[in-house]
Amino acid sequence: MKLTILLMTVALLSARAEGWGQTITLSGKDLSLKEVFTAIKKQTGYVTLHNKELLSTAAPVTVSVRNMPLQDLLNRVFANQPLKYVIEGKTIVVSSRTAVPTAVPLPAGSFGAAADTLLIVRGRVLDMNSDPVTGATVANMRTRQAVASDKNGLFSIRARIDDVLEITFIGLEKREWRVRSASAGVIQLKQSEESIKEVIVTGLVDRQGQSFTGAAVTYTQKELMQVGNRNVIQSLKNIDPSFRIMDNLSMGSDPNSLPEIQMRGQSSLPNLQGDFSGNPNQPLFILDGFETTLQRVFDLNMNRVASVTLLKDAAAKAIYGSRAANGVVVIETVRPARGKLRVMYSGDVAMEAPDLTDYNLMDAGEKLAFEKERGIYKNFTFGASGVQERDLIYQENYDNVLRGVNTYWLSQPLRTGVSSRHALNLEGGDINMRYQAGITYNNNTGVMKGSGRNTMALFTTLSYTYRNIIFRNQLEFNRNVSTNSPYGTFADYTKLNQYYSPYDENGNLVRVMGTYPFSYNGTSDRNVYNPLYNATLNVKSENAYSQLINNFYIDWRITPALRATGSVSYTRNESSSDVFLPPSHTSFNNYDANGLSDRKGTYTKGDGFSQSIISNIGLNYNKLFGRHQLLTNVTWNLNTRRDANTTVIAEGFGSDDVDNISFATKYAQNTRPSATDNRVREIGVVGILGYAYDDRYLLDASVRSSGSSMFGVENRWGVFWSVGAGWNVHKEAFLQNVSWLSQLRFRSSYGYTGAQNFNPFQGRTRYTFGDIVYNNGLGAELIGLPNSSLKWQRKMDFNAGFDMVVRRYLTLRFDYSKGVTTDLLVDMTIPPSMGFTTYKENVGEIHNTGYEFSVGVTPWRNDRKRAWITLNFSGAHFENKLQKVYDIFTTWNEKQDADKNQSTSATTFDRSVYRRPAVYLIEGQSMNAIWGVRSLGIDPLTGQEMFLDADGKSTWTWSTANQVIIGDNTPRLNGTIGLNAGYAGFTLAVACTYRFGGDLYNTTLLERIENVTGMDNLDKRILESWRNAGDVSKYRALTLTGGTTPVYTRPTSRFVQKDNELYVSSLNLSYDFYRQSWLKKLGMDNLRCSFYMNELMRLSTVRIERGTSYPFARNFSFQVQASF
């Protein structure tokens, strides 16, 4: 409420100030009109548009007024003059009462007898907020000569009657004006969706799309909202084929799980993510000119986003040098607009429904019958007591089935989540001062009970213009609290047999629901515990962060062509995590039997702190010299950041109710508090050159020199550069009469960028204090070997492509790219006698090759009825291969082989090593290859699997020596399919994603059909496994892995399936009430209602369990957007 009152007060003061500015105090004798206009401009800010020759005909005036309204003064001044005036916005346009144009005689025969005069046409260019546009290009389409508007938006150009002037400016709609007189008056340029896309926002300097040679694409807020309203990341995945969210079949729709993102494939090794705090293949995110985190982008309310630009090739991203190898995502938020106080609100209510269609589990009767038939209840040991005990267990389960117990465990921890999102924004101001303030709140309720993610943001923007200097400050505070479900993981429920009931006869939750026939989990405990019981305890699993951000910008327009810019950003982030499992939790079931009663109950406490300061100072020169357009920019930047984290794990709690870490009695066994404190400093200088001749031939070049404290002292500095060329074919004279071709541009680029998403201490000597006492002091232990020559990875990028537009009906874009990442950061193996097994080194290359394209077709359009139909289709294919690694991964590959050759009992060995094929790093092979032994299928006589060995001979024995590439996860083509249609305010948008041609190893077939103990619930397809001689089956004879001699199915081509998928990602139906007259009566400028269905339908050739730890979900939401 206080914030609203403050903003309304500011708005009233701004309006009052503008009212005062429209009165004049002036006294003088025989004043020229020029002197009068100078006084008016000084006191009110109104400028005058006039012809110099016209003022020479005006008579001097004598005035003496005090606080006279501007229009009254003008009426008095122009009363007896041969001139007249009109006020347009804050411009006073002066013209002759007889409207005689100023003429310049031409040389004889210049244009013929019908046009023997050349006019000096003068005018003023304003933007949609009636502010002067500095540096707008005004071109005579006939002579191809052009001029630029000055700091007041004024221009003058030579033209003759009926000539056409083209007025353009970055970010504004192009406009054409036909010359009828020497006065062009005020020409106002509007902003449109197309004009936003014509500007390439790089984060350092904006580039005009028609003269830019880089591979960059811009999406507006409208386009992003049409394909989804959940978050920016999801919308980008639904609209751009090169921007991929990697499948996470485990975490599903977990609101607290951040996605793994790749843009144009990967440039680092696949096994590095576990070694480093960040994802080495993740693109760089830039928000309002400053680097930011994936977490902040993930939590950003979409109503604040103005546009998102993806920088993909060297010409586009090399300005970010050592951080740009994986691509750059540049996000611009909405800036305050000039005018009266405007209030904008957006709110939506969403419903999340669990998607369990990929599960095909047995019901109670099916599972019990299977267990009996397959001998689960037979005695595996000698003695009558074992037989009797198993008979009793079977009878208990049989009785449950008879009395109708058929618990659908998958639904027990789930709910239909109801979420809401709200955004309130206030803005206004005048030509000098603008303000914006707002609040957003996202309440994301997950489908697992108790899980959710709540984010609140408060933000303000103040912009002040003093003469030709613009000051802008953004202040933002974010608060996030995320909670994980106390019901555990979804996998705890998918494995339970449905003949268990979570309740007793009185409807009370039970802790133990039954007994397994034999032990299979490595302990003597055979009880079947109820996971719902844990949810009734005082379980805590919560993460939170508070973030304060202040960005300050200054833009000094020294001349229409020369600008100096500066910016500084300060970000402070404090985070915490708390996980408490009370002593009654089923995780501690075996503690009493193992003498660990005093260690029951754990508390994991984490605290984090990060702080960053980023500063930039730049000088930009952009000028048109006839047919030559020149852009130069030099920017210096200095960054420093610190990340500190502390983790403590304590145990031994005497009560379920004491959920404070101070009540713990000891640290967790074999642990002690851990902490990290990372500090990175970076300095860089960027130079940019852009040149265009006649808007036809284009050249771009950039170079960045960066120094970073992350790497070895011998390689602190790196140089990254790019060069690009382009050709606007549609601007050539031989195509000027081809009216249907609006654009045809060929472009290519080449350059180097770098990657440094790694820990900052990896090249340094590191020590820690141990528990060894020497001479009454603790000794320091070496824990990291130094490498003074360690440097960042470098990536060479080559790109070639073209853009084509056929009027408003067809758009086509194609890019081919090739990247080579050198100096990979890898673990080099050394003899254990040196005290370490590995150290970091730069070795090897990754070759990334691919292409992408997008096609948009608008077969029908009716602007008068605001009607259209647009179809979009895009695709991409990128593949990655490892080169020049020689034998450095021999130890890694041998370890994978050793794991697969394990034959230890299931009670002492984790069966998960048999689920998935290993990741082998072999020179010349795809990094997404699937390795295994070629299968000949299941022998109908014996029910055993036959294989092909390395020599192509059949064998019954699986061996790591016979492993070859049996598939590849890389799809032949992935992309998007879209439909966008509108009519009279109604809009329908459908966004689909697809992929085909790749392979997937179906782990469900192993975990639910072959590598099973028989104790947990199973996929119904297990009933199709081989039973008797002569059976033709996809699955081998069942051998339960819970026995004393387990038999496992290891990686085999039998479970490699073609991964073809079509996903209806988003469907959006909306209506804009723009034609309704009652909007104005309610004081509303705009009202729009939308209905969304996200993650609606999935068609796939692979039936695999998805969302094993947290289920996937379908999302339905209703949204209202209104402005007042």
Coordinates of N, CA and C in Angstrom, one line a residue, residues 242-309:
S242 N 17.5 -25.6 -32.0 CA 18.9 -25.8 -31.5 C 19.0 -25.6 -30.0
F243 N 17.9 -25.2 -29.3 CA 17.8 -25.0 -27.9 C 17.1 -26.2 -27.3
R244 N 17.9 -27.1 -26.7 CA 17.3 -28.4 -26.2 C 17.4 -28.5 -24.7
I245 N 16.3 -29.0 -24.1 CA 16.3 -29.4 -22.7 C 16.5 -30.9 -22.8
M246 N 17.6 -31.4 -22.2 CA 17.9 -32.8 -22.2 C 16.9 -33.6 -21.4
D247 N 16.5 -34.8 -21.9 CA 15.5 -35.6 -21.2 C 16.1 -36.0 -19.8
N248 N 15.2 -35.8 -18.8 CA 15.5 -36.3 -17.5 C 14.4 -37.2 -17.1
L249 N 14.6 -38.5 -17.4 CA 13.5 -39.5 -17.1 C 13.3 -39.7 -15.6
S250 N 14.2 -39.2 -14.8 CA 14.1 -39.4 -13.3 C 13.3 -38.3 -12.7
M251 N 13.6 -37.0 -12.9 CA 13.0 -35.9 -12.1 C 11.7 -35.4 -12.7
G252 N 11.4 -35.8 -13.9 CA 10.0 -35.4 -14.4 C 9.7 -34.0 -14.3
S253 N 8.6 -33.7 -13.6 CA 8.1 -32.3 -13.5 C 8.4 -31.7 -12.2
D254 N 9.4 -32.2 -11.5 CA 9.8 -31.6 -10.2 C 10.1 -30.1 -10.3
P255 N 9.3 -29.3 -9.6 CA 9.5 -27.9 -9.7 C 10.8 -27.4 -9.2
N256 N 11.5 -28.2 -8.4 CA 12.8 -27.7 -7.9 C 14.0 -28.3 -8.6
S257 N 13.8 -28.9 -9.7 CA 14.9 -29.5 -10.5 C 15.2 -28.6 -11.7
L258 N 16.4 -28.1 -11.7 CA 16.7 -27.2 -12.9 C 17.1 -28.1 -14.1
P259 N 16.6 -27.6 -15.3 CA 16.9 -28.5 -16.5 C 18.3 -28.4 -16.9
E260 N 18.7 -29.4 -17.6 CA 20.0 -29.5 -18.3 C 19.8 -29.0 -19.7
I261 N 20.6 -28.0 -20.1 CA 20.3 -27.3 -21.4 C 21.6 -27.4 -22.3
Q262 N 21.3 -27.6 -23.6 CA 22.4 -27.6 -24.6 C 21.9 -26.8 -25.8
M263 N 22.8 -26.0 -26.4 CA 22.5 -25.2 -27.5 C 23.5 -25.6 -28.6
R264 N 23.0 -26.2 -29.7 CA 23.9 -26.7 -30.8 C 24.8 -27.7 -30.3
G265 N 24.3 -28.7 -29.5 CA 25.2 -29.8 -29.1 C 26.1 -29.5 -27.9
Q266 N 27.1 -30.3 -27.7 CA 27.9 -30.1 -26.5 C 29.4 -29.9 -26.9
S267 N 30.1 -29.2 -26.0 CA 31.5 -28.8 -26.3 C 32.4 -29.3 -25.2
S268 N 31.9 -30.0 -24.2 CA 32.7 -30.6 -23.2 C 32.4 -32.0 -23.0
L269 N 33.3 -32.7 -22.2 CA 33.1 -34.1 -22.0 C 31.9 -34.4 -21.2
P270 N 31.2 -35.5 -21.5 CA 29.9 -35.8 -20.8 C 30.0 -36.2 -19.3
N271 N 31.2 -36.6 -18.9 CA 31.4 -37.0 -17.5 C 31.9 -35.9 -16.6
L272 N 31.9 -34.6 -17.1 CA 32.4 -33.6 -16.3 C 31.5 -32.9 -15.3
Q273 N 30.2 -33.1 -15.5 CA 29.2 -32.4 -14.7 C 29.3 -32.8 -13.2
G274 N 29.6 -34.1 -13.0 CA 29.8 -34.5 -11.6 C 31.0 -34.0 -11.0
D275 N 32.0 -33.5 -11.8 CA 33.3 -33.0 -11.2 C 33.2 -31.5 -10.9
F276 N 32.3 -30.8 -11.5 CA 32.3 -29.4 -11.3 C 30.9 -28.9 -10.9
S277 N 30.9 -27.7 -10.3 CA 29.7 -27.1 -9.7 C 28.7 -26.7 -10.8
G278 N 29.1 -26.4 -12.0 CA 28.3 -26.0 -13.1 C 28.2 -27.0 -14.1
N279 N 27.3 -26.8 -15.1 CA 27.2 -27.7 -16.2 C 28.1 -27.2 -17.4
P280 N 29.2 -27.9 -17.7 CA 30.1 -27.4 -18.7 C 29.5 -27.1 -20.1
N281 N 28.4 -27.7 -20.4 CA 27.8 -27.6 -21.7 C 26.6 -26.6 -21.7
Q282 N 26.4 -25.9 -20.6 CA 25.3 -24.9 -20.5 C 25.6 -23.6 -21.1
P283 N 24.7 -23.0 -21.9 CA 25.0 -21.7 -22.5 C 25.1 -20.6 -21.4
L284 N 25.6 -19.5 -21.8 CA 25.8 -18.3 -21.0 C 24.5 -17.5 -21.0
F285 N 24.0 -17.1 -19.8 CA 22.8 -16.3 -19.7 C 23.2 -14.8 -19.4
I286 N 22.6 -13.9 -20.2 CA 22.8 -12.5 -20.0 C 21.4 -11.8 -19.8
L287 N 21.2 -11.2 -18.7 CA 20.0 -10.5 -18.3 C 20.2 -9.0 -18.2
D288 N 19.6 -8.3 -19.0 CA 19.8 -6.8 -19.0 C 21.2 -6.4 -19.0
G289 N 22.0 -7.1 -19.8 CA 23.4 -6.7 -20.0 C 24.4 -7.3 -19.1
F290 N 24.0 -8.1 -18.1 CA 24.9 -8.7 -17.1 C 24.7 -10.2 -17.0
E291 N 25.8 -10.9 -16.8 CA 25.7 -12.4 -16.7 C 24.8 -12.7 -15.5
T292 N 24.0 -13.8 -15.6 CA 23.2 -14.2 -14.6 C 23.2 -15.8 -14.6
T293 N 22.4 -16.4 -13.7 CA 22.4 -17.8 -13.5 C 21.1 -18.4 -14.1
L294 N 21.2 -19.7 -14.3 CA 20.1 -20.5 -14.8 C 18.9 -20.4 -13.8
Q295 N 19.3 -20.4 -12.6 CA 18.2 -20.4 -11.5 C 17.4 -19.1 -11.6
R296 N 18.1 -18.0 -11.8 CA 17.3 -16.7 -11.9 C 16.4 -16.7 -13.1
V297 N 17.0 -17.2 -14.2 CA 16.2 -17.2 -15.5 C 15.0 -18.2 -15.3
F298 N 15.2 -19.3 -14.6 CA 14.2 -20.3 -14.4 C 13.0 -19.7 -13.6
D299 N 13.4 -18.8 -12.6 CA 12.4 -18.2 -11.7 C 11.8 -16.9 -12.2
L300 N 12.3 -16.4 -13.4 CA 11.9 -15.1 -13.9 C 10.4 -15.2 -14.4
N301 N 9.6 -14.2 -14.0 CA 8.2 -14.2 -14.5 C 8.2 -13.7 -15.9
M302 N 7.5 -14.5 -16.8 CA 7.6 -14.2 -18.2 C 7.0 -12.9 -18.6
N303 N 6.1 -12.3 -17.8 CA 5.5 -11.0 -18.1 C 6.6 -9.9 -18.0
R304 N 7.7 -10.1 -17.4 CA 8.8 -9.1 -17.4 C 9.7 -9.2 -18.6
V305 N 9.6 -10.2 -19.4 CA 10.5 -10.4 -20.5 C 10.0 -9.6 -21.7
A306 N 10.9 -8.8 -22.3 CA 10.6 -8.1 -23.5 C 11.0 -8.9 -24.7
S307 N 12.2 -9.5 -24.7 CA 12.6 -10.3 -25.8 C 13.8 -11.2 -25.3
V308 N 14.0 -12.3 -26.1 CA 15.1 -13.2 -25.8 C 15.9 -13.4 -27.2
T309 N 17.2 -13.2 -27.2 CA 18.0 -13.4 -28.4 C 19.0 -14.5 -28.1

